[in-house]
PDB file of C-alpha atoms in Angstrom:
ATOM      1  CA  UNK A 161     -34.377 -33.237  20.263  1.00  0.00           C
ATOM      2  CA  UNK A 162     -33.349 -33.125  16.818  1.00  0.00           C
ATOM      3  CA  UNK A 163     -29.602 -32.188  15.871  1.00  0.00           C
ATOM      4  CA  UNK A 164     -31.101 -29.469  13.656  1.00  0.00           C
ATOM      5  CA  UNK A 165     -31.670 -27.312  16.834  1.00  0.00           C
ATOM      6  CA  UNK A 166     -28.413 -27.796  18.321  1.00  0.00           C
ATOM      7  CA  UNK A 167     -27.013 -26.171  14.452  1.00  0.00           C
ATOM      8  CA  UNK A 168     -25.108 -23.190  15.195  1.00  0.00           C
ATOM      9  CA  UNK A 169     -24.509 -20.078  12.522  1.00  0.00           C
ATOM     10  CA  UNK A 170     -21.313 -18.391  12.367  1.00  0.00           C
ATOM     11  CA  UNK A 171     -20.719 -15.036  12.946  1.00  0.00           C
ATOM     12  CA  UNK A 172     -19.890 -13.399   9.608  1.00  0.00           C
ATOM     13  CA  UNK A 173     -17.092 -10.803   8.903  1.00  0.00           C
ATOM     14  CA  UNK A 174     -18.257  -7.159   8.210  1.00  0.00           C
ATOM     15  CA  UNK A 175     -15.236  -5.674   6.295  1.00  0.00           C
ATOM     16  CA  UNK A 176     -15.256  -2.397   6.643  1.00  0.00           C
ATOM     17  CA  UNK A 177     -12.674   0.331   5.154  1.00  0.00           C
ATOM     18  CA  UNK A 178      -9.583   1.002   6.957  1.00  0.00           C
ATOM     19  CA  UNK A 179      -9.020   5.546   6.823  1.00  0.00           C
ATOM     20  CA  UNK A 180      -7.150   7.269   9.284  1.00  0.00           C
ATOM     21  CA  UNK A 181      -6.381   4.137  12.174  1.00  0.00           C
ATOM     22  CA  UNK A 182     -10.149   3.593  12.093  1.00  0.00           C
ATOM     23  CA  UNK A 183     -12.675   1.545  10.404  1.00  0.00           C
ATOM     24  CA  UNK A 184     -15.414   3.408   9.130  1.00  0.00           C
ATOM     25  CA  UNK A 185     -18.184   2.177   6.549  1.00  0.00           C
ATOM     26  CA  UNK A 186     -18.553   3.900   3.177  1.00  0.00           C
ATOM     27  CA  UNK A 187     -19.932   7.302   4.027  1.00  0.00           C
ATOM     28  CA  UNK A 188     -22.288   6.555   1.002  1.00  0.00           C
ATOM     29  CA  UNK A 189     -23.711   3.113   2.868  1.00  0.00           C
ATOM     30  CA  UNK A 190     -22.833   1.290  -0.153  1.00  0.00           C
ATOM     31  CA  UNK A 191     -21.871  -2.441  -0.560  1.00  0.00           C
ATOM     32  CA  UNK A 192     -21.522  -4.635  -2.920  1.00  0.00           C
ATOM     33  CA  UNK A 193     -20.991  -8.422  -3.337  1.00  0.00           C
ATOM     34  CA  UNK A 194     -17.753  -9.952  -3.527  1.00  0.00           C
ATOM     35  CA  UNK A 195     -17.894 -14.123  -5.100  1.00  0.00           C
ATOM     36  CA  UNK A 196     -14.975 -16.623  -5.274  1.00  0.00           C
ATOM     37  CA  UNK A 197     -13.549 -17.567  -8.593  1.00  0.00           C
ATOM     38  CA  UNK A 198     -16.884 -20.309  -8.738  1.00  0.00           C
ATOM     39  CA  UNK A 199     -19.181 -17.275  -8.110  1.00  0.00           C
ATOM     40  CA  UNK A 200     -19.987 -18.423  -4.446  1.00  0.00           C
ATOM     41  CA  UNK A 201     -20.406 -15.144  -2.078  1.00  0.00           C
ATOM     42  CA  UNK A 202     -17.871 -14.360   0.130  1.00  0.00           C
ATOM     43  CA  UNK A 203     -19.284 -11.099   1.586  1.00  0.00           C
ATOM     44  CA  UNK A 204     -20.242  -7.736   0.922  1.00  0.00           C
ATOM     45  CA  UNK A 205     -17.625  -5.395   0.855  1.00  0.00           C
ATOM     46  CA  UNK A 206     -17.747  -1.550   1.085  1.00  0.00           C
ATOM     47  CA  UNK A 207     -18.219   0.714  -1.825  1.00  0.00           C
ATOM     48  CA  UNK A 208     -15.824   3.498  -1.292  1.00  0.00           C
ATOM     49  CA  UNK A 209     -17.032   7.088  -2.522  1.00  0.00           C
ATOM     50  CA  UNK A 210     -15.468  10.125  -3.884  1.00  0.00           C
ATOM     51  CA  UNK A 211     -15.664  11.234  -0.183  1.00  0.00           C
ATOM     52  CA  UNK A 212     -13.890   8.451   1.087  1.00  0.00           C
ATOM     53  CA  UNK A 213     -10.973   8.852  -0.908  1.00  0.00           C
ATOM     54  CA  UNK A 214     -10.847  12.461  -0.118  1.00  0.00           C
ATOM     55  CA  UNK A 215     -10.935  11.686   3.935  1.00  0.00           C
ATOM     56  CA  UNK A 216      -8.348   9.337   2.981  1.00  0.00           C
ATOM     57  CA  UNK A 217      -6.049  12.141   1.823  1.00  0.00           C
ATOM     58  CA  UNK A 218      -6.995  13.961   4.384  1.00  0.00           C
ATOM     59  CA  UNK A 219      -5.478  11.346   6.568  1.00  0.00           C
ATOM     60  CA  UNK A 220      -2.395  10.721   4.493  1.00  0.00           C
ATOM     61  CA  UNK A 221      -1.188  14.306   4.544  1.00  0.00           C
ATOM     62  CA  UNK A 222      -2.043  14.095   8.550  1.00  0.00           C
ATOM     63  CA  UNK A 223       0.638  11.513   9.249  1.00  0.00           C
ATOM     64  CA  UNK A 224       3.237  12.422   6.761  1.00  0.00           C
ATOM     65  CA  UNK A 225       5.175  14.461   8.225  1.00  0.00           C
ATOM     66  CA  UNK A 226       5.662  11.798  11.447  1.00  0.00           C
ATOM     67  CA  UNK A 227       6.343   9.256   8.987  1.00  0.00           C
ATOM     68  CA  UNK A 228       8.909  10.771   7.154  1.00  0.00           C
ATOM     69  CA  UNK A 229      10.307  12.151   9.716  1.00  0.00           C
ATOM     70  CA  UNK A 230      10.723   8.684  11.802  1.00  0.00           C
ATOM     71  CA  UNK A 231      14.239   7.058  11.536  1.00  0.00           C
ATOM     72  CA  UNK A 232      14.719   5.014   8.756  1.00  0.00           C
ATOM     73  CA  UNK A 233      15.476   2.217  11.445  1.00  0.00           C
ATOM     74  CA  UNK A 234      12.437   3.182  13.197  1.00  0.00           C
ATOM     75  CA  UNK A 235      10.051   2.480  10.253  1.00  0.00           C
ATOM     76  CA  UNK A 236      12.093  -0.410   9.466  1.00  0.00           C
ATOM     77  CA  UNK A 237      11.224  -2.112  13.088  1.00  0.00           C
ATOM     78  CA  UNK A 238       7.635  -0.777  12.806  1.00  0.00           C
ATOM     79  CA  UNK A 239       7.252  -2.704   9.068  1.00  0.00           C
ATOM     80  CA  UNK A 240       9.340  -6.016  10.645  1.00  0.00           C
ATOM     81  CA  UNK A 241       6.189  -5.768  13.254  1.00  0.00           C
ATOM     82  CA  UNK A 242       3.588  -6.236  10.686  1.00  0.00           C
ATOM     83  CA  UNK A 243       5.230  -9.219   9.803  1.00  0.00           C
ATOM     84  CA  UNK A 244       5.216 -10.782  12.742  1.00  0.00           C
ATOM     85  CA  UNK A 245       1.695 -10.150  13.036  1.00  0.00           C
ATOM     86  CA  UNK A 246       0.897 -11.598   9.346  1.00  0.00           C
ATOM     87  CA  UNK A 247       2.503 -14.490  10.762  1.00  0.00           C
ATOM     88  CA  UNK A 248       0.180 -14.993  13.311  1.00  0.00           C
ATOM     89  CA  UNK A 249      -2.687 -14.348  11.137  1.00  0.00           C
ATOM     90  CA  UNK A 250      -1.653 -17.097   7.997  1.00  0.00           C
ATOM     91  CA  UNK A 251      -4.728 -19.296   8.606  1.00  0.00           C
ATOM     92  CA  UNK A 252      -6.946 -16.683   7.618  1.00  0.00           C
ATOM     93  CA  UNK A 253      -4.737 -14.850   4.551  1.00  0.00           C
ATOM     94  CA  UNK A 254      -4.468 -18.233   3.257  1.00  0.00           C
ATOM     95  CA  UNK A 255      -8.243 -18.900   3.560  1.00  0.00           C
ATOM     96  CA  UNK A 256      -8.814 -15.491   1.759  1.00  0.00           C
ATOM     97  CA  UNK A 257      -6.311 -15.642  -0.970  1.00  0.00           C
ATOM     98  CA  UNK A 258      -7.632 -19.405  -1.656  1.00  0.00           C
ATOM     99  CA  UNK A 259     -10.944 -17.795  -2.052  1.00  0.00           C
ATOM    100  CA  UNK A 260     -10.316 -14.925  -3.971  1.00  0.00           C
ATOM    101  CA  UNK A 261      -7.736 -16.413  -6.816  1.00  0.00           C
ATOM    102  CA  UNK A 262      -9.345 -19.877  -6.621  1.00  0.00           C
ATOM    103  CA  UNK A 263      -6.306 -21.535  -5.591  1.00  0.00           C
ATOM    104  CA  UNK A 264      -6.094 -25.014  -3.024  1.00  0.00           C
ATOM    105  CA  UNK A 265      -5.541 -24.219   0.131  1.00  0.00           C
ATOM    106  CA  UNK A 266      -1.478 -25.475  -0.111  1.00  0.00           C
ATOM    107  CA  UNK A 267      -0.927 -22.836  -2.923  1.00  0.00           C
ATOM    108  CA  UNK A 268      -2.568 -20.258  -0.929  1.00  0.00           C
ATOM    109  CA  UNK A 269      -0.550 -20.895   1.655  1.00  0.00           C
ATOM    110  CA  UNK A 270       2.855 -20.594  -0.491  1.00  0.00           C
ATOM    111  CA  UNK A 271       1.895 -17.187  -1.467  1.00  0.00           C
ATOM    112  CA  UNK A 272       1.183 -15.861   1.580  1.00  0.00           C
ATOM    113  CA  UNK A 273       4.432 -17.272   3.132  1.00  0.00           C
ATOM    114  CA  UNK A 274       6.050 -15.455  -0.472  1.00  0.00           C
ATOM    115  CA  UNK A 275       3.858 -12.130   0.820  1.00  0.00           C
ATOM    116  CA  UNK A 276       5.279 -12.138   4.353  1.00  0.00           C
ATOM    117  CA  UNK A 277       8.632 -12.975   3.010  1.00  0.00           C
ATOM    118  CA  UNK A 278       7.970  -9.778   0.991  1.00  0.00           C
ATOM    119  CA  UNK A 279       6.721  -7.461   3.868  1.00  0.00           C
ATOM    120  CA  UNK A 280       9.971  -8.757   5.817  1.00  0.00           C
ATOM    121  CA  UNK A 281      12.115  -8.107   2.570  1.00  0.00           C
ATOM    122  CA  UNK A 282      10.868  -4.330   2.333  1.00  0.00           C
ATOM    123  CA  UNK A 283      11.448  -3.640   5.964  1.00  0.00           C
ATOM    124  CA  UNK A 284      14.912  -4.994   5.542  1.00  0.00           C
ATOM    125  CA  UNK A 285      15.481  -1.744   3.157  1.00  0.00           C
ATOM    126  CA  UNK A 286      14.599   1.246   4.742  1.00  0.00           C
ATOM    127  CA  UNK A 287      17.902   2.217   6.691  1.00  0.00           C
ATOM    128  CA  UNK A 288      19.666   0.749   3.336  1.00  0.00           C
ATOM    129  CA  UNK A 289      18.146   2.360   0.529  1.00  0.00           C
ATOM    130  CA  UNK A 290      20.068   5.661   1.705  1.00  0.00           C
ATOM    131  CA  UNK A 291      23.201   4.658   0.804  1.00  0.00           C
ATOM    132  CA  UNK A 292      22.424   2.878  -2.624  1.00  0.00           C
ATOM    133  CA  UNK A 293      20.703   6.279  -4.111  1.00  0.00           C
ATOM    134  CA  UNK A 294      22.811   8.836  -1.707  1.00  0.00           C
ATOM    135  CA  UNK A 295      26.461   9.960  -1.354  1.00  0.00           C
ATOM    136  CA  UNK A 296      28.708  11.995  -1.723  1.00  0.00           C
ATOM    137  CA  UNK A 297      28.931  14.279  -5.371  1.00  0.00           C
ATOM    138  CA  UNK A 298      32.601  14.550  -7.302  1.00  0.00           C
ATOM    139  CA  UNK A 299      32.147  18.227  -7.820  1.00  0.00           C
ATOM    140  CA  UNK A 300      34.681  20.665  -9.488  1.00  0.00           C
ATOM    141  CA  UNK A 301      34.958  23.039  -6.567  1.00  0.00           C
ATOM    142  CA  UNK A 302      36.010  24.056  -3.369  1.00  0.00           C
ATOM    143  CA  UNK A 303      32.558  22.253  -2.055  1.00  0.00           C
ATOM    144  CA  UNK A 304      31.014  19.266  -0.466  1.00  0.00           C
ATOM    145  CA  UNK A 305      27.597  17.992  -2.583  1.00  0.00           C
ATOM    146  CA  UNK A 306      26.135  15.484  -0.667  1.00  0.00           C
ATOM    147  CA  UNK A 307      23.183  13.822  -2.222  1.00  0.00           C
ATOM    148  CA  UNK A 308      19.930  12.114  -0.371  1.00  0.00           C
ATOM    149  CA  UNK A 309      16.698  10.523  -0.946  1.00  0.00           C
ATOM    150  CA  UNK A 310      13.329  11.966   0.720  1.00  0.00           C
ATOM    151  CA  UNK A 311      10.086  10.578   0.885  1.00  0.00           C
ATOM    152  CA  UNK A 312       7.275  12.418  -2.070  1.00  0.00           C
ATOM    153  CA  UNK A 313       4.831  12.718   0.061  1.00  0.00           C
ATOM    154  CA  UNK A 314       1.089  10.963  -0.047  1.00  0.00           C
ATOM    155  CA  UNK A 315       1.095   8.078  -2.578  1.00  0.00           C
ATOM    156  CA  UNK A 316      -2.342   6.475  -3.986  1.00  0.00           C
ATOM    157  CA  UNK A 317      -1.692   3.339  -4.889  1.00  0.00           C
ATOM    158  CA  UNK A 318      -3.741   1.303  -6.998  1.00  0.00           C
ATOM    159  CA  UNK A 319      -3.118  -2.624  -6.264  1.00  0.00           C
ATOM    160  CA  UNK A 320      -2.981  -5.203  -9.036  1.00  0.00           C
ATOM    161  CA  UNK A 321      -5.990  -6.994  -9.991  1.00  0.00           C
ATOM    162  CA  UNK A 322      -5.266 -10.373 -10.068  1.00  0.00           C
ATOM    163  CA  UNK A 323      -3.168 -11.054  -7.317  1.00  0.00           C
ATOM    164  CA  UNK A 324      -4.905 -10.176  -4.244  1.00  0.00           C
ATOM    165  CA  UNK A 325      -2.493 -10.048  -1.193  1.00  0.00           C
ATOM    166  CA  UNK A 326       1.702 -10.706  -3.093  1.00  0.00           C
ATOM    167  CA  UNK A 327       0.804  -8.067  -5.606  1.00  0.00           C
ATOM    168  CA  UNK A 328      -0.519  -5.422  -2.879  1.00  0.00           C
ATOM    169  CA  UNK A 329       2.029  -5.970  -0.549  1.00  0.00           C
ATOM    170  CA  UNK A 330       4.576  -5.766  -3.034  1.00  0.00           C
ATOM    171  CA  UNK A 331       3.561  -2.667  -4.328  1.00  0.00           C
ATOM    172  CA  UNK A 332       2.306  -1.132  -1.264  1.00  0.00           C
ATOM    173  CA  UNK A 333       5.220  -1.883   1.405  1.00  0.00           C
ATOM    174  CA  UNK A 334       7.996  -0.347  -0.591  1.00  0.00           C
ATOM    175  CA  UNK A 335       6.192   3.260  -0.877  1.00  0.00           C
ATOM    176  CA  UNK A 336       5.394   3.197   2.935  1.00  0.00           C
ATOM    177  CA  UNK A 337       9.234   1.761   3.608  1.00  0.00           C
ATOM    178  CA  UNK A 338      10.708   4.892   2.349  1.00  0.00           C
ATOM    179  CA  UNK A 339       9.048   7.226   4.298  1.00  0.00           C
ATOM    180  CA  UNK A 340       5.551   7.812   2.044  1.00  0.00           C
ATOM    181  CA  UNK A 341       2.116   7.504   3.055  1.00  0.00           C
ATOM    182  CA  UNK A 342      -0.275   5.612   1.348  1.00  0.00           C
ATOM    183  CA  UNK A 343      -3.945   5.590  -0.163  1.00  0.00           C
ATOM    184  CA  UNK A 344      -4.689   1.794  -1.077  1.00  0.00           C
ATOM    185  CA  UNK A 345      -7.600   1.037  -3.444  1.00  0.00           C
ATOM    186  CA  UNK A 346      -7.686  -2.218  -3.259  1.00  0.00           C
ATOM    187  CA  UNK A 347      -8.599  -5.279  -6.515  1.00  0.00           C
ATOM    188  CA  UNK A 348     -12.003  -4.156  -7.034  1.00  0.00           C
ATOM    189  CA  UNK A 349     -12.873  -8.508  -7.300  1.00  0.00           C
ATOM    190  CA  UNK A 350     -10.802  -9.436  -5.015  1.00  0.00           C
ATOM    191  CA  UNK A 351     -10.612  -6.748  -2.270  1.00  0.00           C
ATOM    192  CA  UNK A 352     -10.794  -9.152   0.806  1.00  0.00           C
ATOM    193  CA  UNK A 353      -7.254  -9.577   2.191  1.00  0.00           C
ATOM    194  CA  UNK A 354      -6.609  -6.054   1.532  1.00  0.00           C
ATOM    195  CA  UNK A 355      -8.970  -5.337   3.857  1.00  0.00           C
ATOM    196  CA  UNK A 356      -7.644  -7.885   6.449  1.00  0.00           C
ATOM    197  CA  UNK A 357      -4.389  -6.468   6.194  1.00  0.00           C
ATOM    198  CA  UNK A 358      -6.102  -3.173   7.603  1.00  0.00           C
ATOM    199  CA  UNK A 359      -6.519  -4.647  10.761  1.00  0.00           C
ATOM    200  CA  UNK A 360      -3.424  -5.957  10.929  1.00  0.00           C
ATOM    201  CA  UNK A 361      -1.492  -2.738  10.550  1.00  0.00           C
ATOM    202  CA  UNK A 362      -4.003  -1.527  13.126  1.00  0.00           C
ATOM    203  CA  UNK A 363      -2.767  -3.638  15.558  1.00  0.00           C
ATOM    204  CA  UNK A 364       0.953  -3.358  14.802  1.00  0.00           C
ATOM    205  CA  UNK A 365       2.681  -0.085  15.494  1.00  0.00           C
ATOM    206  CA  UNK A 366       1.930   1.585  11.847  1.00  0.00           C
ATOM    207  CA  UNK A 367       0.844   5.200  12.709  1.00  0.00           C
ATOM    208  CA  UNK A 368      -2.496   5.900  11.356  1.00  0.00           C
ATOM    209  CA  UNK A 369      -3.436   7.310   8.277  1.00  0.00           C
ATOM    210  CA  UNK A 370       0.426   6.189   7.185  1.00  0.00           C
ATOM    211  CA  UNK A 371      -1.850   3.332   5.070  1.00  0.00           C
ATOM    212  CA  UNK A 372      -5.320   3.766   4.165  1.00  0.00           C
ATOM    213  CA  UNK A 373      -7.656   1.003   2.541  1.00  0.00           C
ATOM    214  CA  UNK A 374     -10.300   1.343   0.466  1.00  0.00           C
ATOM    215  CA  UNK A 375     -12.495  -0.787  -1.682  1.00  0.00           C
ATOM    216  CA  UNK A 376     -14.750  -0.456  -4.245  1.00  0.00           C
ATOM    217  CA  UNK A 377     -14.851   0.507  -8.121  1.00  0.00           C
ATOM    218  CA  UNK A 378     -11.469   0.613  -9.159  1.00  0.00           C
ATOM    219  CA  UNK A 379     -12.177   3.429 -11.837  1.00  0.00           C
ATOM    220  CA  UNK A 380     -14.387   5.593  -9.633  1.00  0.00           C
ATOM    221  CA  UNK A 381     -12.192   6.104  -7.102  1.00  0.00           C
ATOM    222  CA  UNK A 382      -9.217   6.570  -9.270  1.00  0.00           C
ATOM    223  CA  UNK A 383     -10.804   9.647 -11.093  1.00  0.00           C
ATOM    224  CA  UNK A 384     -10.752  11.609  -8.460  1.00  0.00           C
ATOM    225  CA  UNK A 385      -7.839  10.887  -6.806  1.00  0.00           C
ATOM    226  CA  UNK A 386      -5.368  11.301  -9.836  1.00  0.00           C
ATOM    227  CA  UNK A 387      -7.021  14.508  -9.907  1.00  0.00           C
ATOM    228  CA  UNK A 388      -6.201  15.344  -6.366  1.00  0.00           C
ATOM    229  CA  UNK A 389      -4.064  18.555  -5.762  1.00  0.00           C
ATOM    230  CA  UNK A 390      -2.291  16.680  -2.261  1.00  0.00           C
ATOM    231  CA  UNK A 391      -1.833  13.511  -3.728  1.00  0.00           C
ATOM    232  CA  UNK A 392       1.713  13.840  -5.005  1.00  0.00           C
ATOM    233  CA  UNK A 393       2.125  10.134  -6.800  1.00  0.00           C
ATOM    234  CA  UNK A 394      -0.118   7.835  -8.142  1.00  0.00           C
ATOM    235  CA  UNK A 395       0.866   4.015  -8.814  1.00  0.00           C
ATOM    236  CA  UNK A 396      -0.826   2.670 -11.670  1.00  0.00           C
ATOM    237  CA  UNK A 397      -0.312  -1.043 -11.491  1.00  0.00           C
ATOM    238  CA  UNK A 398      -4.418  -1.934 -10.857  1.00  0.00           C
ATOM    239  CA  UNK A 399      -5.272  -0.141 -14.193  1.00  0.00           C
ATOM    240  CA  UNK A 400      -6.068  -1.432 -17.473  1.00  0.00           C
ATOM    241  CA  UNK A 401      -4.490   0.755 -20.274  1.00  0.00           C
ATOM    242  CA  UNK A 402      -7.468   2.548 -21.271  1.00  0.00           C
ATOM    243  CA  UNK A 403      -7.976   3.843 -16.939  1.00  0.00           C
ATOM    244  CA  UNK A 404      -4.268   4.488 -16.982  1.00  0.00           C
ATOM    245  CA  UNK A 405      -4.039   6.875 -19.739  1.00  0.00           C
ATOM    246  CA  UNK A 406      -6.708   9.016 -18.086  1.00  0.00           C
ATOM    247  CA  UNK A 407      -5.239   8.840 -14.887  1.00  0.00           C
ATOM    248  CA  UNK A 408      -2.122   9.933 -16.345  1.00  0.00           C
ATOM    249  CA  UNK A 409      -3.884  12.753 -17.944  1.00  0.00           C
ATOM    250  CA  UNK A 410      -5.377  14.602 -14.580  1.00  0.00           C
ATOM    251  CA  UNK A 411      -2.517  13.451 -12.549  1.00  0.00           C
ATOM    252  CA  UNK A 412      -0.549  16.269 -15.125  1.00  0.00           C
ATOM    253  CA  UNK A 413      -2.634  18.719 -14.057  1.00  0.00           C
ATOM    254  CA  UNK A 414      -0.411  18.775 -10.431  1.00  0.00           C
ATOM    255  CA  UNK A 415       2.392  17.302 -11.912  1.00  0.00           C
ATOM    256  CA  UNK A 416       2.065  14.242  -9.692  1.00  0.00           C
ATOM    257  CA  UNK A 417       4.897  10.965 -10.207  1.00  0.00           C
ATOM    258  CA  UNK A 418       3.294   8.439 -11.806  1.00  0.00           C
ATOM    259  CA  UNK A 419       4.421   4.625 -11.956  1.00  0.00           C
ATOM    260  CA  UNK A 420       2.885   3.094 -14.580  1.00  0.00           C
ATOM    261  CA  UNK A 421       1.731  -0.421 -14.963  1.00  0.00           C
ATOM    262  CA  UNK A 422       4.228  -2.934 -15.560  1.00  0.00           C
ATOM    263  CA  UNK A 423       4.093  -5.731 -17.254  1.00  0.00           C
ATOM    264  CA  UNK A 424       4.686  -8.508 -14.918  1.00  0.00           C
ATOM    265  CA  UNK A 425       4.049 -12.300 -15.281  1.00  0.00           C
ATOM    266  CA  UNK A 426       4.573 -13.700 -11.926  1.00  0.00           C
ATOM    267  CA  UNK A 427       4.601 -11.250  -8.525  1.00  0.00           C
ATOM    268  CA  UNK A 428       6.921 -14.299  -6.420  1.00  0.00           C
ATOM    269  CA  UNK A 429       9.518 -12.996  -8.619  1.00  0.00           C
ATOM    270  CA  UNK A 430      12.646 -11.181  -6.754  1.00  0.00           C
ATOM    271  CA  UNK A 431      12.084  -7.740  -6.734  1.00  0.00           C
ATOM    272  CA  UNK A 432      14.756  -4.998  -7.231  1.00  0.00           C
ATOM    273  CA  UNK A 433      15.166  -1.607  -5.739  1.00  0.00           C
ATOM    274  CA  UNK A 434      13.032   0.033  -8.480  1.00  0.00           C
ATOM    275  CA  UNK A 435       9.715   0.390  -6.397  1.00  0.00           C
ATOM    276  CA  UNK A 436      11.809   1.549  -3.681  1.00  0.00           C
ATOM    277  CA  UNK A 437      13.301   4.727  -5.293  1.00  0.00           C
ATOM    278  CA  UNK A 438      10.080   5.000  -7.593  1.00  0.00           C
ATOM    279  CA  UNK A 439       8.509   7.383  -5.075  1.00  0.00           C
ATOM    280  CA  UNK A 440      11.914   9.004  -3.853  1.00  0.00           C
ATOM    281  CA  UNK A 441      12.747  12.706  -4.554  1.00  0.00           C
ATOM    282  CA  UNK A 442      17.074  13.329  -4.388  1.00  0.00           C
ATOM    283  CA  UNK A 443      17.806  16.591  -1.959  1.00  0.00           C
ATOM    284  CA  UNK A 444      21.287  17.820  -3.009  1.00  0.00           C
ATOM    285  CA  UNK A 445      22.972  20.228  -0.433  1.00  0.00           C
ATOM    286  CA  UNK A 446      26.668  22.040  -1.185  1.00  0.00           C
ATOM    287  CA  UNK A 447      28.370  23.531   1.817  1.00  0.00           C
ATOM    288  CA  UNK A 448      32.486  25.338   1.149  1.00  0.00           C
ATOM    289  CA  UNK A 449      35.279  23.215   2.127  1.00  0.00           C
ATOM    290  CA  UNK A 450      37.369  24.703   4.808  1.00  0.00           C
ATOM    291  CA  UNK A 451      34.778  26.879   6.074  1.00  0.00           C
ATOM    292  CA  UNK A 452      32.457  25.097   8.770  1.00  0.00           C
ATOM    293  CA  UNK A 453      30.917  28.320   9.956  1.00  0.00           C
ATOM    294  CA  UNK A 454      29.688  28.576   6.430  1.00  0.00           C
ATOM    295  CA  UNK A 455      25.955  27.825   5.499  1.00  0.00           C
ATOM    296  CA  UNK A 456      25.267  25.374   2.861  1.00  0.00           C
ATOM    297  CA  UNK A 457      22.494  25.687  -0.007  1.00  0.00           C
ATOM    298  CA  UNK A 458      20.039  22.872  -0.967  1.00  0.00           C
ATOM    299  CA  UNK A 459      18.377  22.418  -4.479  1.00  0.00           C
TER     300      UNK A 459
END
């Protein structure tokens, strides 16, 4: 018999879209072909719609309020979870982030050490970040201010281009870490290990619709989700200048917060607190000295 017959085909990956804990296909049926740096396909990924990013909202506004109402240390176990489970998934990150940014295999497998690192980093914040933004107010008056930092609500966050799993975890784990939900629209060439990373946080104990992936057409998806009355922030970093300035545009209309995109050479670099407190609003609440019966005000 020849060996020919005894060939076997592997089983290929259907990515699908990762909205609300669940993994539905593009409601439109759309796909469309993802290729390696060498143009060699990878697989077809889903092409997100308009309607897609809405049920993502949808699902983002769900699962706020648990979210944000969790215990910093709570969401700070949850996040050190995913990590653990990234860990056990390396082999096929670092297959995907070879793939996608044409890298060898040992590079690959740097960054995604660097992106785990990162994840572990972020969790390592949320019952800190409190008391680096927070405290207590010098005030002239018989008062206590007290000052702390609340979550903004649902966050779309577009992930950088060019680096496909460092860049989106570092800007995607610090709005989630600090009590946010999150709309991911993930690099429209490279959308792959965002996609993974759906299933991981599946998996792990990350309540859903707390993150929700999408791929597709970085632009079209965008659009309507700047414009979005219950999105409250938008992260810019995935845009080119030309998309940003119209995102920034409709995302006045609701006054949303808007990050915009940073300049930034090399995503291994140490980050700092400023993605942390980026989508952070300050509550400020004065109660009378002396008088514990007394109710306080908050602005």
């Amino acid at each position: 018999m020849s060996d020919r017959t005894n060939e076997r085909l592997g089983v290929f990956k259907t990515y699908k879209l990762y909205v609300g804990g669940k993994f539905p296909r593009s409601e439109s049926g759309r796909v469309y072909e993802v290729t390696d740096s060498k143009g060699k396909w990878l697989a077809n990924a889903p092409q997100s719609s308009r309607k897609d990013a809405r049920d993502a909202v949808v699902a983002a506004r769900k699962a706020f309020g648990g979210w944000a109402g969790a215990t910093a240390y709570n969401r700070g176990q949850v996040l050190y979870r995913v990590a653990e489970m990234l860990e056990g998934r390396k082999e096929q990150f670092t297959r995907e982030v070879a793939d996608a940014e044409g890298l060898s295999k040992s590079k690959a497998a740097v960054l995604v050490d660097a992106t785990i690192d990162r994840w572990v980093w972020y969790a390592g914040w949320t019952d800190k970040i409190a008391q680096v933004v927070g405290g207590a107010n010098p005030v002239a008056g018989p008062y206590f201010n007290l000052s702390s930092p609340e979550p903004t609500g649902v966050v779309t966050v577009l992930a950088p281009q060019e680096s496909s799993f460092l860049g989106l975890v570092s800007v995607l784990a610090p709005v989630i870490a600090t009590g946010n939900t999150a709309i991911v629209v993930a690099s429209e060439r490279s959308p792959l290990p965002a996609l993974s990373l759906g299933e991981v946080l599946a998996t792990s104990d990350v309540p859903g619709g707390v993150v929700n992936v999408l791929s597709g057409r970085t632009a079209e998806l965008a659009a309507p989700l700047a414009a979005h009355q219950d999105v409250n922030a938008i992260d810019l970093a995935g845009a080119d200048d030309v998309l940003a300035k119209e995102l920034e545009i409709a995302a006045a209309d609701n006054l949303k917060r808007v990050l915009r995109p940073q300049p930034v050479d090399d995503w291994s670099a140490a980050p700092g607190t400023e993605r942390l407190t980026a989508f952070l609003e300050t509550k400020t609440v004065w109660h009378p000295t002396g008088s514990l019966g007394a109710s306080g005000s908050a602005y």
